[in-house]
């Protein structure tokens, strides 16, 4: 590939290389899905977010709003009476 002479051709040759990889070895796409989940769970754990699995990561795609309290705890949207202090 003429990558040394024409820098504008990088995207074309990169696309051609990826197309060749998918055609030659479609199992690369099958292997990439679990690796993506593991990478996402690891990245989230580094920031202190613990997820039970990949299905919870996929549910984030439908998320429209998120609420955090002042400690940074996620809320569920169901209010519960936690304490009663008599006067």
PDB file of C-alpha atoms in Angstrom, residues 40-69:
ATOM      1  CA  UNK A  40     -16.046  -2.270  29.573  1.00  0.00           C
ATOM      2  CA  UNK A  41     -16.440  -3.978  32.959  1.00  0.00           C
ATOM      3  CA  UNK A  42     -12.735  -3.494  33.700  1.00  0.00           C
ATOM      4  CA  UNK A  43     -12.821   0.156  32.719  1.00  0.00           C
ATOM      5  CA  UNK A  44     -15.903   0.767  34.855  1.00  0.00           C
ATOM      6  CA  UNK A  45     -14.277  -1.010  37.822  1.00  0.00           C
ATOM      7  CA  UNK A  46     -11.247   1.264  37.560  1.00  0.00           C
ATOM      8  CA  UNK A  47     -13.589   4.207  38.083  1.00  0.00           C
ATOM      9  CA  UNK A  48     -15.314   2.496  41.009  1.00  0.00           C
ATOM     10  CA  UNK A  49     -18.438   1.334  39.175  1.00  0.00           C
ATOM     11  CA  UNK A  50     -19.271  -2.327  39.719  1.00  0.00           C
ATOM     12  CA  UNK A  51     -21.629  -4.054  37.270  1.00  0.00           C
ATOM     13  CA  UNK A  52     -23.016  -7.561  37.598  1.00  0.00           C
ATOM     14  CA  UNK A  53     -22.668  -8.329  33.915  1.00  0.00           C
ATOM     15  CA  UNK A  54     -22.883  -7.276  30.315  1.00  0.00           C
ATOM     16  CA  UNK A  55     -26.686  -7.146  30.221  1.00  0.00           C
ATOM     17  CA  UNK A  56     -26.572  -4.220  32.643  1.00  0.00           C
ATOM     18  CA  UNK A  57     -24.141  -2.412  30.373  1.00  0.00           C
ATOM     19  CA  UNK A  58     -26.478  -2.945  27.422  1.00  0.00           C
ATOM     20  CA  UNK A  59     -29.396  -1.503  29.389  1.00  0.00           C
ATOM     21  CA  UNK A  60     -27.467   1.786  29.655  1.00  0.00           C
ATOM     22  CA  UNK A  61     -28.173   2.346  25.957  1.00  0.00           C
ATOM     23  CA  UNK A  62     -31.836   3.022  26.804  1.00  0.00           C
ATOM     24  CA  UNK A  63     -31.003   5.376  29.669  1.00  0.00           C
ATOM     25  CA  UNK A  64     -32.654   8.795  29.384  1.00  0.00           C
ATOM     26  CA  UNK A  65     -31.819  10.297  32.788  1.00  0.00           C
ATOM     27  CA  UNK A  66     -29.770   9.441  35.843  1.00  0.00           C
ATOM     28  CA  UNK A  67     -30.112  10.735  39.395  1.00  0.00           C
ATOM     29  CA  UNK A  68     -27.351  10.852  41.993  1.00  0.00           C
ATOM     30  CA  UNK A  69     -27.574  11.952  45.586  1.00  0.00           C
TER      31      UNK A  69
END
